[in-house]
Amino acid sequence: MTDTPTAPPDRLSTDPRSPFHDAAMIERGVGIRFKGLERHDVEEYSVSEGWIRVQAGRARDRRGNPMTIKLTGPVEAYFYDRAETDAAD
């Protein structure tokens, strides 16, 4: 048995200060499909709640962190290595 999960987490963030940050999952490579389109600019996502958070241009808050916008719609998360394996079959 391996300890490697077959599905990405329900919620994940790229911000290390977030309680939903998981460096091992991010390093493995998680892809996001939002409303049927590949998104490469996602800061945080929640599959069960149906939203993603993306950076809002070049705007920054008073602490220097990027401003983000929450977009709602169908979200699908997957591992890049699983997608390559499925495409090869």
Coordinates of N, CA and C in Angstrom, one line a residue:
M1 N 0.8 -1.2 0.0 CA 0.0 0.0 0.0 C 0.9 1.2 0.0
T2 N 0.5 2.2 -0.7 CA 1.1 3.5 -0.7 C 0.3 4.5 0.0
D3 N 1.0 5.5 0.5 CA 0.3 6.6 1.2 C -0.1 7.8 0.3
T4 N 0.1 7.6 -1.0 CA -0.2 8.6 -2.0 C -1.7 8.6 -2.3
P5 N -2.4 9.8 -2.0 CA -3.8 9.9 -2.3 C -4.0 9.9 -3.9
T6 N -5.2 9.4 -4.3 CA -5.5 9.3 -5.7 C -6.3 10.6 -6.1
A7 N -6.8 11.3 -5.2 CA -7.6 12.5 -5.5 C -7.0 13.7 -4.7
P8 N -7.0 14.9 -5.4 CA -6.5 16.0 -4.6 C -7.5 16.4 -3.5
P9 N -7.0 17.2 -2.6 CA -7.9 17.6 -1.5 C -9.0 18.5 -1.9
D10 N -10.1 18.5 -1.1 CA -11.3 19.3 -1.5 C -10.9 20.8 -1.5
R11 N -10.0 21.3 -0.7 CA -9.7 22.7 -0.6 C -8.2 22.8 -0.5
L12 N -7.6 23.7 -1.2 CA -6.1 23.8 -1.2 C -5.8 25.3 -1.5
S13 N -4.7 25.8 -0.9 CA -4.2 27.1 -1.0 C -2.7 27.2 -1.3
T14 N -2.3 28.1 -2.1 CA -0.9 28.3 -2.4 C -0.2 29.2 -1.4
D15 N -1.0 29.9 -0.6 CA -0.4 30.8 0.5 C 0.0 30.0 1.7
P16 N 1.3 30.0 2.0 CA 1.8 29.2 3.1 C 1.2 29.6 4.5
R17 N 0.6 30.8 4.6 CA 0.0 31.2 5.9 C -1.4 30.6 6.1
S18 N -2.0 30.1 5.0 CA -3.3 29.5 5.0 C -3.4 28.2 5.7
P19 N -4.4 27.9 6.5 CA -4.6 26.5 7.1 C -4.8 25.4 6.0
F20 N -5.1 25.8 4.8 CA -5.4 24.9 3.7 C -4.2 24.7 2.8
H21 N -3.0 25.2 3.2 CA -1.8 25.0 2.5 C -1.2 23.7 2.7
D22 N -0.9 22.9 1.6 CA -0.2 21.6 1.7 C 0.9 21.6 0.7
A23 N 2.1 21.8 1.1 CA 3.2 21.9 0.2 C 3.5 20.6 -0.6
A24 N 3.2 19.5 0.0 CA 3.4 18.2 -0.7 C 2.5 18.1 -1.9
M25 N 1.2 18.5 -1.7 CA 0.2 18.4 -2.8 C 0.6 19.4 -3.9
I26 N 1.0 20.6 -3.5 CA 1.3 21.6 -4.5 C 2.5 21.1 -5.3
E27 N 3.5 20.6 -4.6 CA 4.7 20.1 -5.3 C 4.4 18.9 -6.2
R28 N 3.4 18.1 -5.9 CA 3.0 17.0 -6.7 C 2.4 17.5 -8.0
G29 N 1.7 18.6 -8.0 CA 1.1 19.2 -9.1 C -0.4 19.0 -9.2
V30 N -1.2 20.0 -8.8 CA -2.6 19.9 -8.9 C -3.1 20.8 -10.0
G31 N -3.9 20.3 -10.9 CA -4.5 21.1 -11.9 C -5.9 21.4 -11.6
I32 N -6.4 22.6 -12.1 CA -7.7 23.1 -11.8 C -8.4 23.3 -13.1
R33 N -9.6 22.7 -13.3 CA -10.5 23.0 -14.4 C -11.7 23.7 -13.9
F34 N -11.9 25.0 -14.3 CA -13.0 25.8 -13.8 C -13.9 26.2 -15.0
K35 N -15.2 25.8 -14.8 CA -16.1 26.0 -15.9 C -15.7 25.4 -17.2
G36 N -15.0 24.2 -17.1 CA -14.5 23.5 -18.3 C -13.2 24.0 -18.9
L37 N -12.6 25.0 -18.3 CA -11.4 25.5 -18.9 C -10.2 25.3 -17.9
E38 N -9.0 25.0 -18.4 CA -7.8 24.9 -17.6 C -7.5 26.3 -17.0
R39 N -7.2 26.4 -15.7 CA -6.8 27.6 -15.1 C -5.4 27.4 -14.5
H40 N -4.5 28.3 -14.7 CA -3.1 28.2 -14.2 C -2.8 29.3 -13.2
D41 N -3.8 30.1 -12.9 CA -3.6 31.3 -12.1 C -4.4 31.2 -10.8
V42 N -4.7 30.0 -10.3 CA -5.6 29.8 -9.1 C -4.7 29.9 -7.9
E43 N -5.1 30.8 -6.9 CA -4.4 30.9 -5.6 C -5.0 29.9 -4.6
E44 N -6.3 29.7 -4.7 CA -7.0 28.8 -3.7 C -8.2 28.3 -4.4
Y45 N -8.7 27.1 -4.0 CA -9.9 26.6 -4.6 C -10.7 25.7 -3.5
S46 N -12.0 25.6 -3.8 CA -12.8 24.6 -3.0 C -13.7 23.9 -4.0
V47 N -13.6 22.6 -4.1 CA -14.4 21.9 -5.0 C -15.8 21.8 -4.5
S48 N -16.0 21.5 -3.2 CA -17.3 21.3 -2.6 C -18.2 22.5 -2.6
E49 N -17.5 23.7 -2.4 CA -18.2 25.0 -2.3 C -18.3 25.6 -3.7
G50 N -17.6 25.1 -4.7 CA -17.7 25.6 -6.0 C -17.1 27.0 -6.3
W51 N -15.9 27.2 -5.8 CA -15.3 28.5 -6.1 C -13.8 28.4 -6.2
I52 N -13.2 29.4 -6.9 CA -11.7 29.5 -7.0 C -11.4 31.0 -6.6
R53 N -10.2 31.2 -6.2 CA -9.7 32.5 -5.8 C -8.5 32.8 -6.7
V54 N -8.6 33.9 -7.5 CA -7.5 34.3 -8.4 C -7.0 35.7 -8.1
Q55 N -5.8 36.0 -8.5 CA -5.2 37.4 -8.3 C -5.9 38.4 -9.1
A56 N -6.2 39.6 -8.6 CA -6.9 40.6 -9.3 C -5.9 41.6 -9.8
G57 N -5.4 41.3 -11.0 CA -4.4 42.2 -11.6 C -3.1 42.3 -10.8
R58 N -2.6 43.5 -10.8 CA -1.4 43.8 -10.0 C -1.6 44.5 -8.7
A59 N -2.9 44.6 -8.3 CA -3.3 45.3 -7.1 C -2.7 44.5 -5.8
R60 N -2.3 45.3 -4.8 CA -1.8 44.7 -3.6 C -2.6 45.3 -2.4
D61 N -2.7 44.6 -1.3 CA -3.3 45.2 -0.1 C -2.2 45.9 0.7
R62 N -2.6 46.5 1.8 CA -1.7 47.3 2.6 C -0.5 46.5 3.2
R63 N -0.6 45.2 3.2 CA 0.5 44.4 3.7 C 1.4 43.9 2.5
G64 N 1.1 44.2 1.3 CA 1.8 43.8 0.2 C 1.4 42.5 -0.4
N65 N 0.3 41.9 0.1 CA -0.2 40.6 -0.5 C -1.1 40.9 -1.7
P66 N -1.1 40.0 -2.7 CA -2.0 40.3 -3.9 C -3.4 40.3 -3.5
M67 N -4.2 41.2 -4.1 CA -5.6 41.2 -3.9 C -6.2 40.1 -4.8
T68 N -7.2 39.4 -4.3 CA -7.8 38.3 -5.0 C -9.3 38.5 -5.2
I69 N -9.8 37.8 -6.2 CA -11.3 37.8 -6.5 C -11.7 36.3 -6.4
K70 N -12.9 36.1 -5.8 CA -13.5 34.8 -5.7 C -14.5 34.6 -6.9
L71 N -14.2 33.6 -7.7 CA -15.1 33.3 -8.8 C -15.9 32.0 -8.5
T72 N -17.2 32.0 -8.8 CA -18.0 30.8 -8.5 C -18.3 30.0 -9.7
G73 N -18.4 28.7 -9.6 CA -18.8 27.9 -10.7 C -18.3 26.5 -10.5
P74 N -18.5 25.6 -11.4 CA -18.1 24.2 -11.2 C -16.5 24.1 -11.2
V75 N -16.0 23.4 -10.2 CA -14.5 23.3 -10.1 C -14.2 21.8 -10.1
E76 N -13.2 21.5 -10.9 CA -12.6 20.1 -10.9 C -11.1 20.1 -10.6
A77 N -10.7 19.4 -9.7 CA -9.3 19.4 -9.3 C -8.7 18.0 -9.7
Y78 N -7.5 17.9 -10.2 CA -6.9 16.7 -10.5 C -5.3 16.8 -10.4
F79 N -4.7 15.7 -10.3 CA -3.2 15.7 -10.2 C -2.7 15.6 -11.7
Y80 N -1.6 16.4 -12.0 CA -1.0 16.3 -13.3 C -0.5 15.0 -13.7
D81 N 0.1 14.3 -12.7 CA 0.6 12.9 -13.0 C -0.5 11.9 -13.4
R82 N -1.6 12.0 -12.7 CA -2.8 11.2 -13.0 C -3.3 11.5 -14.4
A83 N -3.4 12.8 -14.8 CA -3.9 13.2 -16.1 C -3.0 12.6 -17.2
E84 N -1.7 12.7 -17.0 CA -0.8 12.1 -18.0 C -0.9 10.6 -18.2
T85 N -1.2 9.9 -17.1 CA -1.4 8.5 -17.1 C -2.7 8.1 -17.8
D86 N -3.7 8.9 -17.5 CA -5.0 8.6 -18.2 C -5.0 9.0 -19.7
A87 N -4.2 10.0 -20.1 CA -4.1 10.3 -21.5 C -3.3 9.3 -22.3
A88 N -2.3 8.6 -21.6 CA -1.5 7.6 -22.3 C -2.3 6.3 -22.5
D89 N -3.4 6.1 -21.7 CA -4.2 4.8 -21.9 C -5.0 4.9 -23.1

